[in-house]
Each structure stands twice: as structure tokens, then as C-alpha cells.
Coordinates of C-alpha atoms in Angstrom, one line a residue:
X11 CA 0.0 0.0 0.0
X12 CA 1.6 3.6 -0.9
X13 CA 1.0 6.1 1.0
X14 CA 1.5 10.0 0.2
X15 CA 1.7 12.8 3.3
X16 CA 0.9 16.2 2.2
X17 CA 3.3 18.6 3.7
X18 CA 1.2 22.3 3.8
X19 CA 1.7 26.3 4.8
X20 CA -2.2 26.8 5.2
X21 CA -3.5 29.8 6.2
X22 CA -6.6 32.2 6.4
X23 CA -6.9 32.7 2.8
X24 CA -9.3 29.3 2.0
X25 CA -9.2 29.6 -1.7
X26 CA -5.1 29.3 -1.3
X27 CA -5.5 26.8 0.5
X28 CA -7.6 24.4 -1.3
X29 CA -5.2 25.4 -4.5
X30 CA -2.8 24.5 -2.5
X31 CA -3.6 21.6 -1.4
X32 CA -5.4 20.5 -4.7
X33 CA -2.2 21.0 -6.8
X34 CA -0.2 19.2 -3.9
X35 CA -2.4 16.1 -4.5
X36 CA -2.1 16.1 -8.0
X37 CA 2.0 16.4 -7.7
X38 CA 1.9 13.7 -5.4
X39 CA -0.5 11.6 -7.5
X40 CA 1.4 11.8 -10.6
X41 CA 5.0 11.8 -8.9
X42 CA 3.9 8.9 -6.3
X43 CA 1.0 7.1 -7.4
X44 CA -0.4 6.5 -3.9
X45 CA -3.3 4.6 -3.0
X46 CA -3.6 6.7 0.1
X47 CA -3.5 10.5 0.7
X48 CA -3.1 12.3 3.9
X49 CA -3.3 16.1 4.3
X50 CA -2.6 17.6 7.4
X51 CA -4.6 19.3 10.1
X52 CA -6.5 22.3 9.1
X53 CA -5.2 22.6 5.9
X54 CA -8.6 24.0 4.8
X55 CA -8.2 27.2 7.2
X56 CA -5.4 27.8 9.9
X57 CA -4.9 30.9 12.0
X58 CA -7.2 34.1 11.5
X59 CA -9.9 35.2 14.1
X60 CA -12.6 33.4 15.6
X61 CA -15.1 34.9 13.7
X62 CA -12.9 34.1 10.0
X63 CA -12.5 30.7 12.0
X64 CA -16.3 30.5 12.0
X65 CA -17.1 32.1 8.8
X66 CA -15.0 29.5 6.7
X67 CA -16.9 26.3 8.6
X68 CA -19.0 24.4 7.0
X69 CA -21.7 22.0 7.7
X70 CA -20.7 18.6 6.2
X71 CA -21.0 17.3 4.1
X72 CA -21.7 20.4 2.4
X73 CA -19.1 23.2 1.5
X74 CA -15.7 23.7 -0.6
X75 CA -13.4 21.6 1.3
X76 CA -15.1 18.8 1.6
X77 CA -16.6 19.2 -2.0
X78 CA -13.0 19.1 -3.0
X79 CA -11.6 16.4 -1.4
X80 CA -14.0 14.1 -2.5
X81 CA -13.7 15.2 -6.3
X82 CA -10.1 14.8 -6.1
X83 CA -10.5 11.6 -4.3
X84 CA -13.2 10.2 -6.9
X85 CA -11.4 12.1 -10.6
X86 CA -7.5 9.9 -9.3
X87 CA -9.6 6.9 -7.6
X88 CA -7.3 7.3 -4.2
X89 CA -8.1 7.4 -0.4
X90 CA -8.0 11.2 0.7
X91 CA -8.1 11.3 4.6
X92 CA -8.7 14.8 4.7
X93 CA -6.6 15.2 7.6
X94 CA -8.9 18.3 9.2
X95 CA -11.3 20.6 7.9
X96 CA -13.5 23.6 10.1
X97 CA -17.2 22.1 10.9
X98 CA -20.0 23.8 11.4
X99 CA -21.9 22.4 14.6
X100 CA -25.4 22.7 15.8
X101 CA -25.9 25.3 18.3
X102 CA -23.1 27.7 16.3
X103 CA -21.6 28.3 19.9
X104 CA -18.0 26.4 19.0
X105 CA -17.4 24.5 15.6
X106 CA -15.7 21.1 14.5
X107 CA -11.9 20.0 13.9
X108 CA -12.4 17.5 11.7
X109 CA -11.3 14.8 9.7
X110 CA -13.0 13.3 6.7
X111 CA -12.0 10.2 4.8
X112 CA -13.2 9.4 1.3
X113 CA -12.4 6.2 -0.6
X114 CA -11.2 6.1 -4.6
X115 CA -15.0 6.9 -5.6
X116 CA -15.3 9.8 -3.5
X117 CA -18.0 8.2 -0.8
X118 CA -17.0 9.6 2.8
X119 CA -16.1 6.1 4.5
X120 CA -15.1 7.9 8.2
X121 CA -15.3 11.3 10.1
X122 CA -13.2 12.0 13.2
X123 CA -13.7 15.2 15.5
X124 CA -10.2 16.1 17.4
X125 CA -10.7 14.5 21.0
X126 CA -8.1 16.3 23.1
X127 CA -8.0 20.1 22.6
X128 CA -4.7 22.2 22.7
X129 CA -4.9 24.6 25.7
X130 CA -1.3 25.3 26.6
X131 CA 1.1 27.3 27.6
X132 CA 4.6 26.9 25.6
X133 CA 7.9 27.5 26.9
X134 CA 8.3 31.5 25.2
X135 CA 4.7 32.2 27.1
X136 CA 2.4 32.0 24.3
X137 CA -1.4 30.8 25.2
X138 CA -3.0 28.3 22.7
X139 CA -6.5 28.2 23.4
X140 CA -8.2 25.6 21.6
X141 CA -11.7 25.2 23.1
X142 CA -12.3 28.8 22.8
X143 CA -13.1 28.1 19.1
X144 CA -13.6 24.5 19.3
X145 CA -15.5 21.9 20.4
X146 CA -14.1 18.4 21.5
X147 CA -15.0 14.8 19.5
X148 CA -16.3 12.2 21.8
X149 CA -16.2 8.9 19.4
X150 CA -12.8 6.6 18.8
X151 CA -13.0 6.2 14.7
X152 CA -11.7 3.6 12.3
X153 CA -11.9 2.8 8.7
X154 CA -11.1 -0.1 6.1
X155 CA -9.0 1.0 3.5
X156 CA -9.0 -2.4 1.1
X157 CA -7.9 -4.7 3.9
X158 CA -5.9 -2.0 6.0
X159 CA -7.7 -0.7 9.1
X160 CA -6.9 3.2 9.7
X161 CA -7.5 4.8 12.7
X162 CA -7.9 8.6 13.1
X163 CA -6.5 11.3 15.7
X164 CA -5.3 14.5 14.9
X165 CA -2.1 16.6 16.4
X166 CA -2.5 16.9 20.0
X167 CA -4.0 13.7 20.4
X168 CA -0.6 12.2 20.0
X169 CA 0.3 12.7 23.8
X170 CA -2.5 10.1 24.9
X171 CA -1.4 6.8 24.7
X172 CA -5.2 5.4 25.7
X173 CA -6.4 6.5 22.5
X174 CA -4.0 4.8 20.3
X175 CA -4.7 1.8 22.4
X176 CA -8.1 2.2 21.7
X177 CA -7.5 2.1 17.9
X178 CA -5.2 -1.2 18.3
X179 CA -7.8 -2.8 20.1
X180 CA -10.4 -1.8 16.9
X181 CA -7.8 -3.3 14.7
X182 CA -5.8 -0.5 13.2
X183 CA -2.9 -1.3 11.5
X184 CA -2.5 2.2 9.8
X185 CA -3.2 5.3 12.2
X186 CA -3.0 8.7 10.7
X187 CA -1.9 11.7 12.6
X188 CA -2.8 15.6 10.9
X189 CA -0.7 17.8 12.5
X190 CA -0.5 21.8 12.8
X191 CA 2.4 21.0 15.8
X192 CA 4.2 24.3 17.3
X193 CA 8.1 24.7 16.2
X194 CA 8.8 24.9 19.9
X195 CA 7.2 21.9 20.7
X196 CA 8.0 20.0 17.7
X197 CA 11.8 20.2 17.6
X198 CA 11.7 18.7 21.0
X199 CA 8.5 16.1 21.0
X200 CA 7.2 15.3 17.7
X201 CA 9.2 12.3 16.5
X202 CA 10.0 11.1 20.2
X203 CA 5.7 11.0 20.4
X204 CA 4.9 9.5 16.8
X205 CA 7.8 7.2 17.5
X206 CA 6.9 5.8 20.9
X207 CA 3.1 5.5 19.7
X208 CA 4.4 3.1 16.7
X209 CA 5.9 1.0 19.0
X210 CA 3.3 0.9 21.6
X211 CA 0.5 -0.1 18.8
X212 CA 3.0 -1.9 16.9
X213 CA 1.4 0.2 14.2
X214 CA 2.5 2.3 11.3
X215 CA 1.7 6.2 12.0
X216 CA 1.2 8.5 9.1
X217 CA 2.1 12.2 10.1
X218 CA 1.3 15.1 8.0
X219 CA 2.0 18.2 9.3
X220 CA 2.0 22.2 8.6
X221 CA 5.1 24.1 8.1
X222 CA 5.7 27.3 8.1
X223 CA 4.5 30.4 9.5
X224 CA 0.6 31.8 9.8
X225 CA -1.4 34.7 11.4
X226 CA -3.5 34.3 14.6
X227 CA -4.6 37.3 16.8
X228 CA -2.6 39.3 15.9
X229 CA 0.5 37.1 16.5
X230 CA 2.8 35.0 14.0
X231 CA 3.0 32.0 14.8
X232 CA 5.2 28.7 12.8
X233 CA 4.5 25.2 12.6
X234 CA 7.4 22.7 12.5
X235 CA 6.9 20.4 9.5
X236 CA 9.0 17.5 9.3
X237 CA 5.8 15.1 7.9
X238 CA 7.0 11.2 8.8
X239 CA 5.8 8.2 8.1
X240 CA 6.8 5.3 11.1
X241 CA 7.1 1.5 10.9
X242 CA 5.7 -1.1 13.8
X243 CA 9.3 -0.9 14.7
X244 CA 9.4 3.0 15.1
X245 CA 11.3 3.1 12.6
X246 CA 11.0 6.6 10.6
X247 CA 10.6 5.2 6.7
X248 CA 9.7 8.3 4.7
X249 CA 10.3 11.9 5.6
X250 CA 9.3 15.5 4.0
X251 CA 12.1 18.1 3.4
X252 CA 12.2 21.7 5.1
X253 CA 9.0 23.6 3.8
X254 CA 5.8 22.4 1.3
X255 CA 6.2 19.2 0.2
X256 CA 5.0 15.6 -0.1
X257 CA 6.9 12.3 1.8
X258 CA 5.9 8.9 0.7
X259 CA 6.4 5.5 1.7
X260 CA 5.2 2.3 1.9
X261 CA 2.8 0.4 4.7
X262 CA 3.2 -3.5 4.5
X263 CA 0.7 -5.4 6.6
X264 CA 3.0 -8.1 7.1
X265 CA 5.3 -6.4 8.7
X266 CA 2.8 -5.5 11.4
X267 CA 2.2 -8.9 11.6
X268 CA 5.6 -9.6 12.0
X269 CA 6.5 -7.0 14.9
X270 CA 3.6 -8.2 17.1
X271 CA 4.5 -11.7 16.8
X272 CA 8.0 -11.3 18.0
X273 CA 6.2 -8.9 20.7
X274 CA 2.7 -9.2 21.3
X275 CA 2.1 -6.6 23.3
X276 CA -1.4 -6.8 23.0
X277 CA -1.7 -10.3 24.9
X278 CA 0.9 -8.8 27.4
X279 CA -1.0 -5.8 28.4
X280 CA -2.9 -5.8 32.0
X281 CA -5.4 -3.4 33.0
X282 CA -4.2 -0.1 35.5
X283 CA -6.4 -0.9 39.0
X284 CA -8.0 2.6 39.4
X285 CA -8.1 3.6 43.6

């Protein structure tokens, strides 16, 4: 199975974007000739104000982005895991990160809403408020892509083990990771994380990430890149350059097989007693 990561510099301007990420597909299509597409988090809108935030959501499936994805998906028959678009939500009060998955007709097979929010404080003082814009997912999601379960999480839900546990235990062999990770962050913590959740699963992990730099409140802000793709060994496979881009690689379901029979982790694992 080949697998494409789209490496993007989204930002508010959601026309450029979806050019963006349309001709990025289509490089990576003709270059790579995937069966599998991942974008990364946001790449539909990233930065701006909460009201541009809310202005450029859309209730799925209607609207551009998703309108897009699928055509792509459907017009070069690959999977496009939209890695995460702005949703519309009833009520209006907060809105959806959210990733779609089409299959090579263009039929959404999964939809994932970002679980864990990023409220943080980094090391240079900035605030990242999350869940002043958005609401949290509830519901662990998987997908069959032709005999290779996926499981979806996005960015900040790398630093929960349970969750990618959750995803083994549904069968995921494949779990994809849309990123929009901090450069301060990142350079310390992003391929310690997707590495240690590899090997914890005993899963590949298919990172694509923004790069670059992008506008929010009045601040600039940059994203640190460095889109990876992971073995079941936590092994790093396939790995984008400095700036926009595309990494691809190769996911081999024998190889998961493989790793968890020399350590089946799985059969090993006991359950925490809580006090």
C-alpha cells in the first residue's frame, strides 16, 4: 500500500488553500501514485480570528473543502483522509476540527472530531486556546482502507497513549496523525511522540504536518513540519524536506504482523487498577 503525506503552509486565505492543497495532491499523484492521501490538520483554514474561523466552517457534508476532497478523491480513484477541515456544529456556539476520509469513488467512509484540545502554555509564554473556538470529538474512529484498518487522531492527540490503544484494540494497522504541531514543541517532542506510539500499537503512524509560519490574533505563529511516516518498529521510513512538500512510503501489513508476533504486546497488556 503507498501512501502519500501532504506537507502544507495553510493559512486564512481558504481559496489558497484548497489550490494548494489540490495542486499538492495532484503532484503527489502523478510523482507517487499513492493509494492513500493524507493532508494535514487544518489545511482548509489555519490561523485568523474566531469569527474568520467560524465564517470558513461548514456544515458537512456540504461546503468547498469537503466538496474538494471528494472530487479529487473520486477524478484519481485514491483514499484522501482529509486530515482536518473547520465544521460547522449545531448550536453555532463552537465549531468542529475535523477529519474526513473518502475512498477512490469519493464516498465519505469515516469522520473524526479532534478529542483532546490544545490549551497550553509553551515555553516562550504563548497561550494556545483551543476550546475557545472549538469543540471536542467524543467517538474513537476507524476505517477499512481495502484490507488495512486506519485509525484517526489528529495533532495533540498524539500525547494520549489510551487513545492509540483504543484504535489497536479496533484493529488499526495504519493510524494517521494531521498535525499543525508548534516549532517549539515540535523540535523537542514530535518524532520522540509518533515514534513511541508506533511502537506501543506496533502500528505504522502517518504524520502530516504544517510548516511554516501563519497569522492568529494578531500574532505569528510557525509550525514545524517534518511530515513522517513510522514503521511497527518505530522506525521513521519516509520523511518531508524543510517547507511544502509531499513524503511517501510504503505500509506493509506483514510487517505489522511480523513485529507483534515477536512482541505481542497486546496479549501482554494488563489493566491499571484505578483507587
Amino acid at each position: 500500500m503507498k501512501v502519500a503525506l501532504i506537507q502544507m503552509n495553510s493559512g486564512h486565505d481558504r481559496a489558497a488553500n484548497l489550490r494548494q492543497a489540490a495542486a499538492l495532491i495532484e503532484r503527489a499523484v502523478a510523482e507517487e501514485r499513492p493509494d492513500w492521501v493524507l493532508l494535514p490538520e487544518c489545511f482548509d483554514f489555519l490561523g485568523g480570528t474566531r469569527e474568520a474561523k467560524f465564517a470558513a466552517a461548514d456544515r458537512l457534508p456540504d461546503g468547498e473543502a469537503y466538496a474538494a476532497m471528494a472530487g479529487l478523491a473520486r477524478r484519481h480513484g485514491v483514499f484522501i483522509h482529509a486530515g482536518s477541515m473547520l465544521e460547522r456544529l449545531p448550536g453555532g456556539e463552537r465549531i468542529g476540527n475535523t477529519a474526513v476520509a473518502f475512498d477512490r469513488s469519493g464516498r465519505e467512509v469515516a469522520r473524526y472530531r479532534k478529542i483532546h484540545l490544545f490549551d497550553i502554555t509553551a515555553p516562550d509564554g504563548t497561550e494556545y486556546r483551543e476550546s475557545a473556538s472549538f469543540a471536542p470529538g467524543e467517538a474513537v474512529a476507524t476505517y477499512d482502507c481495502e484490507g488495512v484498518t486506519v485509525g484517526c487522531s489528529i495533532c495533540y492527540d498524539i500525547r494520549f497513549p489510551f487513545l492509540y490503544q483504543a484504535l489497536m484494540d479496533r484493529g488499526a494497522r495504519l493510524i494517521a496523525v494531521p498535525a499543525a504541531f508548534t516549532m517549539q514543541t515540535g523540535k523537542d517532542h514530535w518524532e520522540v511522540l509518533l515514534r513511541a506510539r508506533a511502537i506501543e500499537t506496533e502500528c505504522y503512524v502517518a504524520a502530516a504536518a504544517q510548516t511554516g509560519t501563519f497569522a492568529q490574533g494578531g500574532q505569528t505563529r510557525t509550525t514545524y513540519g517534518h511530515s513522517m511516516l513510522v514503521d511497527p518498529w518505530g522506525l521513521v521510513t519516509a520523511r518531508a524536506s524543510d517547507g511544502v512538500g509531499i513524503a511517501a512510503g510504503r505500509v506493509e501489513p506483514e510487517r505489522v504482523e511480523r513485529v507483534r508476533a515477536m512482541i505481542p504486546v497486546a496479549q501482554h497488556r494488563r489493566n491499571m487498577p484505578r483507587e
